[in-house]
Amino acid sequence: MKKPSLDQLLSIQHDISREHAREHLNRLDARYFEQFNPEEVAIHIKGLSEIDSDNPARIMASSLADGTVSCTVLSFDYPSVFSIIAGCLTATGFDVQSGNVFTYAAADPGPARKTSLTFRRSMRHRVQPSLRRNRKIVDHFSGFLATLESFED
């Protein structure tokens, strides 16, 4: 699949903002767009636009006809978050067979300004955490339920 256009995404999911769609298109690499079709991309944009500090994640799961379970987690990027998510899924009886990690590229900090080295070093700890918070993830897992529970349960 190829990267959808901004207009294509907006026509699929009418209630996403142009800004969120543009950011999603610009901050994810080609591998992401090869994995998901335009309808899924539009749904991801909608879900990512709804996360905030009070609701830091959206989870989408579905059961396919062959018994495979597909689970996509939309969230902010944190250190080790992929391992934590995979561990939580495994603890619930989800036998992860494969997983893909897609992380927003760092935000463009804007035009460069001339600053002293001392000022840049003192600002590093203030700037980097805010850039990290702006990074979002789309982590996708496929597998099977290894429990007697039904998918709905």
PDB file of C-alpha atoms in Angstrom:
ATOM      1  CA  MET A   1       0.000   0.000   0.000  1.00  0.00           C
ATOM      2  CA  LYS A   2       1.100   3.546  -0.505  1.00  0.00           C
ATOM      3  CA  LYS A   3       0.811   6.557   1.741  1.00  0.00           C
ATOM      4  CA  PRO A   4      -2.703   8.040   1.489  1.00  0.00           C
ATOM      5  CA  SER A   5      -3.199  11.696   0.746  1.00  0.00           C
ATOM      6  CA  LEU A   6      -4.408  14.190   3.314  1.00  0.00           C
ATOM      7  CA  ASP A   7      -7.652  14.698   1.374  1.00  0.00           C
ATOM      8  CA  GLN A   8      -8.223  10.939   1.156  1.00  0.00           C
ATOM      9  CA  LEU A   9      -7.934  10.572   4.934  1.00  0.00           C
ATOM     10  CA  LEU A  10     -10.225  13.521   5.600  1.00  0.00           C
ATOM     11  CA  SER A  11     -12.852  12.039   3.255  1.00  0.00           C
ATOM     12  CA  ILE A  12     -12.711   8.683   5.069  1.00  0.00           C
ATOM     13  CA  GLN A  13     -12.897  10.049   8.619  1.00  0.00           C
ATOM     14  CA  HIS A  14     -14.771  13.355   8.565  1.00  0.00           C
ATOM     15  CA  ASP A  15     -14.228  14.197  12.231  1.00  0.00           C
ATOM     16  CA  ILE A  16     -10.420  14.291  12.243  1.00  0.00           C
ATOM     17  CA  SER A  17      -8.622  17.580  12.069  1.00  0.00           C
ATOM     18  CA  ARG A  18      -6.429  18.503   9.139  1.00  0.00           C
ATOM     19  CA  GLU A  19      -3.625  19.271  11.631  1.00  0.00           C
ATOM     20  CA  HIS A  20      -3.731  15.798  13.246  1.00  0.00           C
ATOM     21  CA  ALA A  21      -3.884  14.086   9.848  1.00  0.00           C
ATOM     22  CA  ARG A  22      -0.968  16.127   8.491  1.00  0.00           C
ATOM     23  CA  GLU A  23       1.134  15.411  11.590  1.00  0.00           C
ATOM     24  CA  HIS A  24       0.418  11.668  11.289  1.00  0.00           C
ATOM     25  CA  LEU A  25       1.386  11.610   7.618  1.00  0.00           C
ATOM     26  CA  ASN A  26       4.593  13.563   8.233  1.00  0.00           C
ATOM     27  CA  ARG A  27       5.837  11.825  11.378  1.00  0.00           C
ATOM     28  CA  LEU A  28       5.443   8.141  10.456  1.00  0.00           C
ATOM     29  CA  ASP A  29       7.666   6.308   7.997  1.00  0.00           C
ATOM     30  CA  ALA A  30       6.750   4.369   4.842  1.00  0.00           C
ATOM     31  CA  ARG A  31       6.745   1.025   6.686  1.00  0.00           C
ATOM     32  CA  TYR A  32       3.678   2.131   8.671  1.00  0.00           C
ATOM     33  CA  PHE A  33       1.754   2.998   5.517  1.00  0.00           C
ATOM     34  CA  GLU A  34       2.652  -0.385   3.998  1.00  0.00           C
ATOM     35  CA  GLN A  35       1.140  -2.151   7.029  1.00  0.00           C
ATOM     36  CA  PHE A  36      -2.193  -0.309   7.290  1.00  0.00           C
ATOM     37  CA  ASN A  37      -4.824   0.603   4.700  1.00  0.00           C
ATOM     38  CA  PRO A  38      -6.183   4.186   4.478  1.00  0.00           C
ATOM     39  CA  GLU A  39      -9.289   3.342   6.534  1.00  0.00           C
ATOM     40  CA  GLU A  40      -7.132   1.990   9.376  1.00  0.00           C
ATOM     41  CA  VAL A  41      -4.815   5.004   9.150  1.00  0.00           C
ATOM     42  CA  ALA A  42      -7.810   7.350   9.476  1.00  0.00           C
ATOM     43  CA  ILE A  43      -9.054   5.426  12.533  1.00  0.00           C
ATOM     44  CA  HIS A  44      -5.577   5.648  14.094  1.00  0.00           C
ATOM     45  CA  ILE A  45      -5.507   9.413  13.552  1.00  0.00           C
ATOM     46  CA  LYS A  46      -8.892   9.755  15.228  1.00  0.00           C
ATOM     47  CA  GLY A  47      -7.772   7.632  18.202  1.00  0.00           C
ATOM     48  CA  LEU A  48      -4.453   9.433  18.604  1.00  0.00           C
ATOM     49  CA  SER A  49      -6.220  12.797  18.510  1.00  0.00           C
ATOM     50  CA  GLU A  50      -8.265  11.711  21.538  1.00  0.00           C
ATOM     51  CA  ILE A  51      -5.399  10.720  23.844  1.00  0.00           C
ATOM     52  CA  ASP A  52      -4.287  13.106  26.558  1.00  0.00           C
ATOM     53  CA  SER A  53      -2.863  12.949  30.080  1.00  0.00           C
ATOM     54  CA  ASP A  54      -6.210  11.751  31.488  1.00  0.00           C
ATOM     55  CA  ASN A  55      -6.747   9.161  28.718  1.00  0.00           C
ATOM     56  CA  PRO A  56      -3.227   8.224  27.578  1.00  0.00           C
ATOM     57  CA  ALA A  57      -4.114   5.233  25.388  1.00  0.00           C
ATOM     58  CA  ARG A  58      -6.669   3.791  23.002  1.00  0.00           C
ATOM     59  CA  ILE A  59      -6.829   0.066  22.362  1.00  0.00           C
ATOM     60  CA  MET A  60      -8.457  -1.503  19.326  1.00  0.00           C
ATOM     61  CA  ALA A  61      -8.881  -5.268  19.197  1.00  0.00           C
ATOM     62  CA  SER A  62     -10.670  -7.592  16.833  1.00  0.00           C
ATOM     63  CA  SER A  63     -11.006 -11.308  16.298  1.00  0.00           C
ATOM     64  CA  LEU A  64     -10.590 -12.589  12.765  1.00  0.00           C
ATOM     65  CA  ALA A  65     -12.389 -15.578  11.228  1.00  0.00           C
ATOM     66  CA  ASP A  66      -9.303 -17.818  11.578  1.00  0.00           C
ATOM     67  CA  GLY A  67      -9.141 -17.181  15.342  1.00  0.00           C
ATOM     68  CA  THR A  68      -6.307 -14.676  15.076  1.00  0.00           C
ATOM     69  CA  VAL A  69      -6.629 -11.664  17.337  1.00  0.00           C
ATOM     70  CA  SER A  70      -5.436  -8.258  16.177  1.00  0.00           C
ATOM     71  CA  CYS A  71      -4.654  -5.626  18.814  1.00  0.00           C
ATOM     72  CA  THR A  72      -3.498  -2.075  18.140  1.00  0.00           C
ATOM     73  CA  VAL A  73      -2.431   0.262  20.937  1.00  0.00           C
ATOM     74  CA  LEU A  74      -2.367   4.022  20.339  1.00  0.00           C
ATOM     75  CA  SER A  75      -0.517   5.991  22.992  1.00  0.00           C
ATOM     76  CA  PHE A  76       2.266   8.373  23.875  1.00  0.00           C
ATOM     77  CA  ASP A  77       5.832   7.103  23.558  1.00  0.00           C
ATOM     78  CA  TYR A  78       7.567   6.214  26.808  1.00  0.00           C
ATOM     79  CA  PRO A  79      10.742   4.225  27.475  1.00  0.00           C
ATOM     80  CA  SER A  80      10.053   0.451  27.363  1.00  0.00           C
ATOM     81  CA  VAL A  81       6.375   0.952  26.534  1.00  0.00           C
ATOM     82  CA  PHE A  82       6.424  -1.793  23.868  1.00  0.00           C
ATOM     83  CA  SER A  83       7.686  -4.358  26.393  1.00  0.00           C
ATOM     84  CA  ILE A  84       5.151  -3.235  28.978  1.00  0.00           C
ATOM     85  CA  ILE A  85       2.261  -3.523  26.512  1.00  0.00           C
ATOM     86  CA  ALA A  86       3.428  -6.948  25.296  1.00  0.00           C
ATOM     87  CA  GLY A  87       3.756  -8.120  28.906  1.00  0.00           C
ATOM     88  CA  CYS A  88       0.259  -6.921  29.805  1.00  0.00           C
ATOM     89  CA  LEU A  89      -1.203  -8.655  26.752  1.00  0.00           C
ATOM     90  CA  THR A  90       0.594 -11.892  27.617  1.00  0.00           C
ATOM     91  CA  ALA A  91      -0.623 -11.679  31.226  1.00  0.00           C
ATOM     92  CA  THR A  92      -4.223 -11.595  29.971  1.00  0.00           C
ATOM     93  CA  GLY A  93      -3.748 -14.790  27.982  1.00  0.00           C
ATOM     94  CA  PHE A  94      -2.920 -13.236  24.637  1.00  0.00           C
ATOM     95  CA  ASP A  95      -0.255 -15.318  22.875  1.00  0.00           C
ATOM     96  CA  VAL A  96       1.605 -12.668  20.863  1.00  0.00           C
ATOM     97  CA  GLN A  97       2.828 -14.122  17.570  1.00  0.00           C
ATOM     98  CA  SER A  98       4.067 -10.890  16.013  1.00  0.00           C
ATOM     99  CA  GLY A  99       4.300  -7.213  16.761  1.00  0.00           C
ATOM    100  CA  ASN A 100       5.137  -4.027  14.933  1.00  0.00           C
ATOM    101  CA  VAL A 101       6.216  -0.747  16.471  1.00  0.00           C
ATOM    102  CA  PHE A 102       5.527   2.559  14.774  1.00  0.00           C
ATOM    103  CA  THR A 103       6.724   5.718  16.518  1.00  0.00           C
ATOM    104  CA  TYR A 104       6.288   9.322  15.463  1.00  0.00           C
ATOM    105  CA  ALA A 105       9.543  10.937  14.426  1.00  0.00           C
ATOM    106  CA  ALA A 106      10.667  13.750  16.711  1.00  0.00           C
ATOM    107  CA  ALA A 107       8.812  16.986  16.145  1.00  0.00           C
ATOM    108  CA  ASP A 108      10.583  19.654  14.169  1.00  0.00           C
ATOM    109  CA  PRO A 109      11.591  22.206  16.811  1.00  0.00           C
ATOM    110  CA  GLY A 110      11.255  25.022  14.287  1.00  0.00           C
ATOM    111  CA  PRO A 111      13.849  27.371  12.877  1.00  0.00           C
ATOM    112  CA  ALA A 112      17.254  27.239  14.502  1.00  0.00           C
ATOM    113  CA  ARG A 113      18.241  30.131  16.712  1.00  0.00           C
ATOM    114  CA  LYS A 114      21.710  31.221  17.670  1.00  0.00           C
ATOM    115  CA  THR A 115      22.193  30.459  21.338  1.00  0.00           C
ATOM    116  CA  SER A 116      25.179  29.948  23.513  1.00  0.00           C
ATOM    117  CA  LEU A 117      26.333  26.414  24.282  1.00  0.00           C
ATOM    118  CA  THR A 118      25.709  27.024  27.985  1.00  0.00           C
ATOM    119  CA  PHE A 119      22.121  28.085  27.337  1.00  0.00           C
ATOM    120  CA  ARG A 120      21.496  25.045  25.113  1.00  0.00           C
ATOM    121  CA  ARG A 121      22.838  22.697  27.775  1.00  0.00           C
ATOM    122  CA  SER A 122      20.693  24.279  30.482  1.00  0.00           C
ATOM    123  CA  MET A 123      17.592  24.075  28.278  1.00  0.00           C
ATOM    124  CA  ARG A 124      18.177  20.457  27.181  1.00  0.00           C
ATOM    125  CA  HIS A 125      16.353  18.988  30.165  1.00  0.00           C
ATOM    126  CA  ARG A 126      13.383  21.261  29.639  1.00  0.00           C
ATOM    127  CA  VAL A 127      13.042  20.794  25.884  1.00  0.00           C
ATOM    128  CA  GLN A 128      13.602  17.063  25.407  1.00  0.00           C
ATOM    129  CA  PRO A 129      10.860  15.808  27.762  1.00  0.00           C
ATOM    130  CA  SER A 130       8.251  17.956  26.019  1.00  0.00           C
ATOM    131  CA  LEU A 131       9.353  16.613  22.635  1.00  0.00           C
ATOM    132  CA  ARG A 132       9.080  13.066  23.973  1.00  0.00           C
ATOM    133  CA  ARG A 133       5.529  13.693  25.165  1.00  0.00           C
ATOM    134  CA  ASN A 134       4.589  14.770  21.651  1.00  0.00           C
ATOM    135  CA  ARG A 135       5.806  11.473  20.244  1.00  0.00           C
ATOM    136  CA  LYS A 136       3.032   8.980  19.743  1.00  0.00           C
ATOM    137  CA  ILE A 137       2.991   5.296  18.961  1.00  0.00           C
ATOM    138  CA  VAL A 138       0.940   2.819  17.005  1.00  0.00           C
ATOM    139  CA  ASP A 139       1.904  -0.636  18.301  1.00  0.00           C
ATOM    140  CA  HIS A 140       0.239  -3.551  16.549  1.00  0.00           C
ATOM    141  CA  PHE A 141       0.142  -7.144  17.812  1.00  0.00           C
ATOM    142  CA  SER A 142      -1.226 -10.327  16.247  1.00  0.00           C
ATOM    143  CA  GLY A 143      -1.726 -13.608  18.022  1.00  0.00           C
ATOM    144  CA  PHE A 144      -4.153 -15.996  19.627  1.00  0.00           C
ATOM    145  CA  LEU A 145      -6.009 -16.237  22.905  1.00  0.00           C
ATOM    146  CA  ALA A 146      -4.324 -18.913  24.998  1.00  0.00           C
ATOM    147  CA  THR A 147      -7.169 -19.095  27.504  1.00  0.00           C
ATOM    148  CA  LEU A 148     -10.610 -20.655  27.692  1.00  0.00           C
ATOM    149  CA  GLU A 149     -12.110 -17.171  27.725  1.00  0.00           C
ATOM    150  CA  SER A 150     -13.918 -16.013  24.626  1.00  0.00           C
ATOM    151  CA  PHE A 151     -12.676 -12.954  22.734  1.00  0.00           C
ATOM    152  CA  GLU A 152     -15.684 -10.961  23.939  1.00  0.00           C
ATOM    153  CA  ASP A 153     -14.923 -11.804  27.590  1.00  0.00           C
TER     154      ASP A 153
END
